[in-house]
PDB file of C-alpha atoms in Angstrom:
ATOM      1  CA  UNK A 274     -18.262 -26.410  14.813  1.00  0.00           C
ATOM      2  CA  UNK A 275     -15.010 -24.972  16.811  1.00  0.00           C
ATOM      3  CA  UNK A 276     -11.955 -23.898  14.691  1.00  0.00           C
ATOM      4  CA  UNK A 277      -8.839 -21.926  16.153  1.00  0.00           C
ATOM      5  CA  UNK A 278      -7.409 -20.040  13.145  1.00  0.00           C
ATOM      6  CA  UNK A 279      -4.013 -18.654  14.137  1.00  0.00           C
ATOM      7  CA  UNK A 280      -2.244 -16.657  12.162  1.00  0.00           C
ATOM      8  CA  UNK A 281       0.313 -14.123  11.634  1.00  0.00           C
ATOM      9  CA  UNK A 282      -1.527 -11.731   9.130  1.00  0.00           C
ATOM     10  CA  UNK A 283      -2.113  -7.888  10.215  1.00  0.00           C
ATOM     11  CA  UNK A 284      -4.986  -7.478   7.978  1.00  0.00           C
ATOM     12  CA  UNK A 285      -6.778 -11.297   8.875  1.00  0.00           C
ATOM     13  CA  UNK A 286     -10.534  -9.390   8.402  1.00  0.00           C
ATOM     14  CA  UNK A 287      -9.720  -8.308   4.622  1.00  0.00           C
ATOM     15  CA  UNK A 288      -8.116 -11.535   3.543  1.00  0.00           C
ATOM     16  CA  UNK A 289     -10.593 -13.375   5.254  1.00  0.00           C
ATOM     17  CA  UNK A 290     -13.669 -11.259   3.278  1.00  0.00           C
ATOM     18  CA  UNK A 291     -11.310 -11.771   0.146  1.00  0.00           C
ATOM     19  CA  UNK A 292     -11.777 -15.496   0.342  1.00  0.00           C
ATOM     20  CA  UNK A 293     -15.415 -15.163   0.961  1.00  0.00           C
ATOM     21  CA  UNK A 294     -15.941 -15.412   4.623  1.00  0.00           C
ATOM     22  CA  UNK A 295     -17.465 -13.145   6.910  1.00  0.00           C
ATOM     23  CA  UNK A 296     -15.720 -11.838   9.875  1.00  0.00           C
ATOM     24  CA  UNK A 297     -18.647 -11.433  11.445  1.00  0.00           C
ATOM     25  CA  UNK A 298     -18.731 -15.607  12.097  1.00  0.00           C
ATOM     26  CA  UNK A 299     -15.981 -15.136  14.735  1.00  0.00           C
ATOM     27  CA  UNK A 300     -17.067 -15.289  17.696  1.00  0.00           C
ATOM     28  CA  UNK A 301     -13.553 -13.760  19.739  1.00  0.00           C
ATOM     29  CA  UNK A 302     -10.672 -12.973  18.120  1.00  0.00           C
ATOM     30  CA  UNK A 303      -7.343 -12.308  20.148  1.00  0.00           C
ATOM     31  CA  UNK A 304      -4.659  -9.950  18.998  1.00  0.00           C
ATOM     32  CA  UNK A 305      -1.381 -11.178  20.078  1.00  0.00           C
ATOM     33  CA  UNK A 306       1.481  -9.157  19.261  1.00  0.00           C
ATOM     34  CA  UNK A 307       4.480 -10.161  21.751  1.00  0.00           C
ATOM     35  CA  UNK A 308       5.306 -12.474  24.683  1.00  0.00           C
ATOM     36  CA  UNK A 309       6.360 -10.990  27.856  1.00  0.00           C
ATOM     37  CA  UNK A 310       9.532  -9.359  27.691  1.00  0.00           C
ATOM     38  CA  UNK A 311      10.616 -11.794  30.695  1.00  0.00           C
ATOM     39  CA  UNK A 312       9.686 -14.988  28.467  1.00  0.00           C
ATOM     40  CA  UNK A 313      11.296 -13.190  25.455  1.00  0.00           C
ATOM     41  CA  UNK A 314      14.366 -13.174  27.342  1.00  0.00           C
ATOM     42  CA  UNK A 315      14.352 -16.717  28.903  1.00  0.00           C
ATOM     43  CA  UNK A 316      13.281 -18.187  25.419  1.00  0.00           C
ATOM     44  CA  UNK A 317      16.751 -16.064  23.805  1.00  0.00           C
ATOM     45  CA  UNK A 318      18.499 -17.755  26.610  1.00  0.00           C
ATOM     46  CA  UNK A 319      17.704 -20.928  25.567  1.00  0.00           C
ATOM     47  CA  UNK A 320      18.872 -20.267  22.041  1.00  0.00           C
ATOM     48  CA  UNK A 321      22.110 -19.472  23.268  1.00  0.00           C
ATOM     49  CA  UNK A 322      21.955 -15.613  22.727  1.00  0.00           C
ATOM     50  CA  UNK A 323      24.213 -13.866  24.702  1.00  0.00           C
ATOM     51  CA  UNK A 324      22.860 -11.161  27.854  1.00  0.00           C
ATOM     52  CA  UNK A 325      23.723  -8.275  25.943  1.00  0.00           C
ATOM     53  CA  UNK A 326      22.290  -9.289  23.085  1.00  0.00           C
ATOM     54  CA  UNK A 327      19.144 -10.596  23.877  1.00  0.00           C
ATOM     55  CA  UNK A 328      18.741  -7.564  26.218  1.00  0.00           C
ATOM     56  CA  UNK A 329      19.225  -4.748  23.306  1.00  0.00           C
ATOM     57  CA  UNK A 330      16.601  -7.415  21.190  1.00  0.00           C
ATOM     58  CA  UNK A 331      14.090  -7.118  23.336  1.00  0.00           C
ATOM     59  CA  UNK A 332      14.875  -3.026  24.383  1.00  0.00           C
ATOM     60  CA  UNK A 333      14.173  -2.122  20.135  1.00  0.00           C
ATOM     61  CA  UNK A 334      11.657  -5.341  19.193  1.00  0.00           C
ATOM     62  CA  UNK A 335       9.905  -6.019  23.222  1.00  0.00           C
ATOM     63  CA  UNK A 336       8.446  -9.767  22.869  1.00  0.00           C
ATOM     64  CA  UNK A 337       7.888  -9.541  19.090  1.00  0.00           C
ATOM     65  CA  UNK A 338       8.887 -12.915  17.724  1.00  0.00           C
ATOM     66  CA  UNK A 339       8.656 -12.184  14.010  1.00  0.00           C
ATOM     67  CA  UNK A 340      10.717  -9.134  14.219  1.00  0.00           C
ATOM     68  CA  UNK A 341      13.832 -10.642  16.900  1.00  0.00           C
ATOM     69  CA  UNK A 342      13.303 -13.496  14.308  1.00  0.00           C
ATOM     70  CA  UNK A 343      13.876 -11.585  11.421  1.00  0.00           C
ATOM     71  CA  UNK A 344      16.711  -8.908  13.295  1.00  0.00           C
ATOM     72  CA  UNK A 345      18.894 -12.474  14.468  1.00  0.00           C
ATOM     73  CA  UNK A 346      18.588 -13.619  10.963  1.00  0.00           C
ATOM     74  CA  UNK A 347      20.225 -10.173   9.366  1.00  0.00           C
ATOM     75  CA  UNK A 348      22.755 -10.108  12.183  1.00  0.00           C
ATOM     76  CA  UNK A 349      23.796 -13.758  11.040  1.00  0.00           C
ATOM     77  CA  UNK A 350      24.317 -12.771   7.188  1.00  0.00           C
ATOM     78  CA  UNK A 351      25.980  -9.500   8.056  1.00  0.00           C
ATOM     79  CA  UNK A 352      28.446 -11.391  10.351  1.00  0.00           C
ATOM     80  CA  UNK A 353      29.273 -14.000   7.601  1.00  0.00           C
ATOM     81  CA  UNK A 354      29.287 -11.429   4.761  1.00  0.00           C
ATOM     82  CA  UNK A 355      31.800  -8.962   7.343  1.00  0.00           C
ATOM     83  CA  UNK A 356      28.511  -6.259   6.494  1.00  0.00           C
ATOM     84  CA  UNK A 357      26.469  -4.005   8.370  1.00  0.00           C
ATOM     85  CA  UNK A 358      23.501  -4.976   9.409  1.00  0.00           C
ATOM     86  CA  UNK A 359      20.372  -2.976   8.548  1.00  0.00           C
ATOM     87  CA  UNK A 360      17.598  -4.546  11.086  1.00  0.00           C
ATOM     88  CA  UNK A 361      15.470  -1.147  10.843  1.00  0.00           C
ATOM     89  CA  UNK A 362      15.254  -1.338   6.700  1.00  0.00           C
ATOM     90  CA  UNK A 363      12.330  -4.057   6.956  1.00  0.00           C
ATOM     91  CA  UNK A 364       9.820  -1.731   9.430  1.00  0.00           C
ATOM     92  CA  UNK A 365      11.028   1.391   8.009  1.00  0.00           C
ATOM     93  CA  UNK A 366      10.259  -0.179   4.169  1.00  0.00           C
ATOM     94  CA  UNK A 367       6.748  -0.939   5.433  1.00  0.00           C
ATOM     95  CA  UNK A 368       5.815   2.768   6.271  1.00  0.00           C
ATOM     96  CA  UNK A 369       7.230   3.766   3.242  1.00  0.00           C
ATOM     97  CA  UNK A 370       5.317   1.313   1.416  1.00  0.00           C
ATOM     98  CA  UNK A 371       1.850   2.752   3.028  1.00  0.00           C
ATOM     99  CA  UNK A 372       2.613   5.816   1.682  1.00  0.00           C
ATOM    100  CA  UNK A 373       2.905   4.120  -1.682  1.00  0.00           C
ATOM    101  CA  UNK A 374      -0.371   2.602  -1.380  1.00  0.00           C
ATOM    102  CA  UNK A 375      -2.082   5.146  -0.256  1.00  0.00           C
ATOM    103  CA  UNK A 376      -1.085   7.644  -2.911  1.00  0.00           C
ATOM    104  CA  UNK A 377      -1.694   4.877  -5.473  1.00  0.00           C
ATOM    105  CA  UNK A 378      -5.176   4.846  -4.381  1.00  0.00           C
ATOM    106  CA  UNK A 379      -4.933   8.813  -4.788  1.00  0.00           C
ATOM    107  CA  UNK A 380      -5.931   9.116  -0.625  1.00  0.00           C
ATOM    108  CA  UNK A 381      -4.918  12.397   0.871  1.00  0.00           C
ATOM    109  CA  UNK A 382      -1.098  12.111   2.120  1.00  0.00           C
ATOM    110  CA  UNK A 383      -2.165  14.837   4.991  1.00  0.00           C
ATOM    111  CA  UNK A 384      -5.036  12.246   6.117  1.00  0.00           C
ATOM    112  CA  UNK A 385      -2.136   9.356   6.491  1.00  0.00           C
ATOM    113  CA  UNK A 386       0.123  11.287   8.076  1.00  0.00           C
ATOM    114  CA  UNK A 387      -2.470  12.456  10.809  1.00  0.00           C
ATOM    115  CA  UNK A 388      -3.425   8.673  11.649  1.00  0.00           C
ATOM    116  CA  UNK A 389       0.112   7.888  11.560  1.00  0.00           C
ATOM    117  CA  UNK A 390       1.096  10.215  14.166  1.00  0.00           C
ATOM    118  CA  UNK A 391      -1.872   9.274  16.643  1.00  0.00           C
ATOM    119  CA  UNK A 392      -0.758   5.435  16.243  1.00  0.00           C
ATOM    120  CA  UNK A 393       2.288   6.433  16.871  1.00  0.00           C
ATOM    121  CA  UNK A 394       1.718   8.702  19.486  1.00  0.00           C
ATOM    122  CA  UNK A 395      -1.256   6.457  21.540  1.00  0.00           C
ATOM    123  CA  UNK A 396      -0.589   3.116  19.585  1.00  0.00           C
ATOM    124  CA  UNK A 397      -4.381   3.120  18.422  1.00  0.00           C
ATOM    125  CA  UNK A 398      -6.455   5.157  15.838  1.00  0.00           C
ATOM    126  CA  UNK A 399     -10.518   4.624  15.525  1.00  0.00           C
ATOM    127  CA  UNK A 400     -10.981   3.359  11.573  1.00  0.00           C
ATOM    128  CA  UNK A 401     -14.166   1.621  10.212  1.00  0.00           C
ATOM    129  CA  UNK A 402     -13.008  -1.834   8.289  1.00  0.00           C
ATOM    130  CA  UNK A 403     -14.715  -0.230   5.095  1.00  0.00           C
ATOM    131  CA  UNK A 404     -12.072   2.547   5.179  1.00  0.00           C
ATOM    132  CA  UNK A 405      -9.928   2.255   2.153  1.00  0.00           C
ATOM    133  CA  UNK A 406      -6.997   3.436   4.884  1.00  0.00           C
ATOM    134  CA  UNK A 407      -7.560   0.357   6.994  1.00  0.00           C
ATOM    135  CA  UNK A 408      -6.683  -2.074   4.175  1.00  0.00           C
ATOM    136  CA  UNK A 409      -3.204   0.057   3.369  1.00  0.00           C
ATOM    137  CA  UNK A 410      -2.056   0.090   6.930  1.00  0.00           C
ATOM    138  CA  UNK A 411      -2.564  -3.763   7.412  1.00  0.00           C
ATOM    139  CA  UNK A 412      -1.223  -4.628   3.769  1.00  0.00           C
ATOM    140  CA  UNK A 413       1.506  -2.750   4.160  1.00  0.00           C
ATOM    141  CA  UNK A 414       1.713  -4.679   7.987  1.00  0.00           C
ATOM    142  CA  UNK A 415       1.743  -0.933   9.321  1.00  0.00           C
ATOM    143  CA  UNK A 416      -0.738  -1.473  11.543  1.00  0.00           C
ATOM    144  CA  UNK A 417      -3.188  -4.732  12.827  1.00  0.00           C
ATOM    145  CA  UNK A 418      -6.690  -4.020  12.199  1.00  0.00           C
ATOM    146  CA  UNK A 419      -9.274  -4.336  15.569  1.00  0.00           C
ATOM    147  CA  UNK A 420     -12.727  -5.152  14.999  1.00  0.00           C
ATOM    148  CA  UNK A 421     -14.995  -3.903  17.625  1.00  0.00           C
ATOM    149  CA  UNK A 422     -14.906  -7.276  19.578  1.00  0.00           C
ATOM    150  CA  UNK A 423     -11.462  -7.956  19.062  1.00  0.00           C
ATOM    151  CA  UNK A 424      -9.549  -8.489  22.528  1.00  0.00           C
ATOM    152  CA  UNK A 425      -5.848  -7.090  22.665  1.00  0.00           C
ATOM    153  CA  UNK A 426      -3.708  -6.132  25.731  1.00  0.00           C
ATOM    154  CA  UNK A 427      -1.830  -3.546  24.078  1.00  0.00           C
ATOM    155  CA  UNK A 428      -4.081  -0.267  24.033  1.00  0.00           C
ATOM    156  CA  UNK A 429      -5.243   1.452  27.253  1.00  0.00           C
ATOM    157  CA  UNK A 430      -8.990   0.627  27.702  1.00  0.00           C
ATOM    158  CA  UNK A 431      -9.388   4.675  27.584  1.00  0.00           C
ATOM    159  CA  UNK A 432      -7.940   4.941  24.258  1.00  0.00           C
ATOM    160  CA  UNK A 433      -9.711   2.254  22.580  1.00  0.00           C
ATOM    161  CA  UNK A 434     -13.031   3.020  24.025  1.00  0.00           C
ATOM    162  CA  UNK A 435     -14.366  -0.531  22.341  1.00  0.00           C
ATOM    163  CA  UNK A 436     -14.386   1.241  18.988  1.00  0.00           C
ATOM    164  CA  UNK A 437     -12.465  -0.642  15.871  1.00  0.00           C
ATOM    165  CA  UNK A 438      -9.191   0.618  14.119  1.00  0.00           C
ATOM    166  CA  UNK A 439      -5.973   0.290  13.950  1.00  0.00           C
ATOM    167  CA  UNK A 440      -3.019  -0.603  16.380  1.00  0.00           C
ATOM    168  CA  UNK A 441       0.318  -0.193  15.786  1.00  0.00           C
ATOM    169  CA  UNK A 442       1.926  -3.716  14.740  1.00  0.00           C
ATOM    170  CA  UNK A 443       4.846  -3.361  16.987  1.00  0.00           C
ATOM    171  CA  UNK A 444       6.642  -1.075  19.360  1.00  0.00           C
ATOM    172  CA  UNK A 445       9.446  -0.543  16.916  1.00  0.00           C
ATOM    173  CA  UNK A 446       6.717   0.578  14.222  1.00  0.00           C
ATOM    174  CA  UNK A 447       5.730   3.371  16.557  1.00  0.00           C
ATOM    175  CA  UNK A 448       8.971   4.568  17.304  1.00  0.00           C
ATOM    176  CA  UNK A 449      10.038   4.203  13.644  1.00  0.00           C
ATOM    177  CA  UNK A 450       7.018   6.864  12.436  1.00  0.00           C
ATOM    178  CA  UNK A 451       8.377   9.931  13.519  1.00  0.00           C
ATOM    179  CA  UNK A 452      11.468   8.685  11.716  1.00  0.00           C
ATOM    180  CA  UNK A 453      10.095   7.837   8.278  1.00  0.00           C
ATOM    181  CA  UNK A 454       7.582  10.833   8.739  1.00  0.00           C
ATOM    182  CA  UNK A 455      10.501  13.632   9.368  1.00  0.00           C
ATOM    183  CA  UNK A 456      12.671  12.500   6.177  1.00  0.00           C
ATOM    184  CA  UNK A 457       9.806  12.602   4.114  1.00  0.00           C
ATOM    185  CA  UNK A 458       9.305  16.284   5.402  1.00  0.00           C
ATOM    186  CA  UNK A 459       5.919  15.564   6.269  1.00  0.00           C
ATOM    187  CA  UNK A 460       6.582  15.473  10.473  1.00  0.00           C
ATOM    188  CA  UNK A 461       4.215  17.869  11.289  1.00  0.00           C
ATOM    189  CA  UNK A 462       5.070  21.020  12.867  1.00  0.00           C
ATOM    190  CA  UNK A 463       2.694  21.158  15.668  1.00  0.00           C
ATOM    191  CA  UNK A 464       5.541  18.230  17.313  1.00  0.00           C
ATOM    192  CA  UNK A 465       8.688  20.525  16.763  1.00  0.00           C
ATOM    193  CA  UNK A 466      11.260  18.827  15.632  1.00  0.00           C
ATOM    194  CA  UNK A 467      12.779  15.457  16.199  1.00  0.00           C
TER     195      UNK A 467
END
């Protein structure tokens, strides 16, 4: 039997074990993060964004069609309300809430950090799928989870080396680290500061 299972789920691998099936039953799996920022463009077009607009969208979010999604949808209720918009609060919130995790699960804050900054410094960290860490970073939609055999364009082939981990969910997450991580004090020094 063929299925295609899409879906939109960072940590797919732990909810599929959660509901009892094996991973291991896949034969490819595809990790698909953004369109092209050309297509990104052309489809904002089409939706009647204006060029300035759609060209700072896809500067912070690249082809990530969750997060322009979600950004054009805050813009729209700050306009209406005559607020600010807050379109960082949502990526930033999901850092914050790995750190949460994590220390609820008593892990070692200096451990997270360390991953953190490689993801956000090469967009890829080597974790086993039994690592308690794994599970935070896709819960908390940190990070997407890569099994050995998963393809994804994102990560240069020297960096990955094959090996399963993590990957960064989106640009903005990566550029959004250093952030969270320097006003929790925990930037380390070794980068200077930001």
């Amino acid at each position: 039997m063929s299925v295609i299972l899409l879906s939109s789920d960072e940590a797919l691998p732990f909810r599929l074990e959660d509901l009892g099936l094996s991973p291991t039953h896949l034969r490819e799996t595809l990790v698909v993060g953004d369109a092209a920022p050309q297509e990104m463009l052309k489809q904002l077009e089409e939706l009647g964004v204006g060029p300035n607009l759609r060209d700072l969208l896809v500067r912070v979010y690249g082809g990530h069609v969750w997060q322009i999604d979600v950004a054009l949808d805050c813009l729209s209720e700050a306009l209406e309300a005559g607020d600010e918009a807050d379109v960082l609060r949502g990526p930033m919130d999901s850092i914050q809430n790995a750190f949460a995790l994590w220390e609820g699960q008593k892990g070692d804050n200096g451990r997270l950090v360390d991953v953190l900054v490689e993801v956000a410094r090469c967009g890829f960290y080597p974790l086993d799928k039994d690592d308690a860490l794994s599970r935070v970073l896709t819960k908390s939609n940190v990070c997407t989870f890569l099994a050995n055999g998963t393809k994804e364009f994102f990560i240069d082939p020297g960096v990955r080396l094959r090996r399963s981990g993590v990957m960064a969910s989106t640009q903005l997450t990566r550029v959004l680290i250093p952030v969270v991580l320097q006003q929790r004090n925990l930037f380390p020094a070794r980068f200077g500061v930001l």
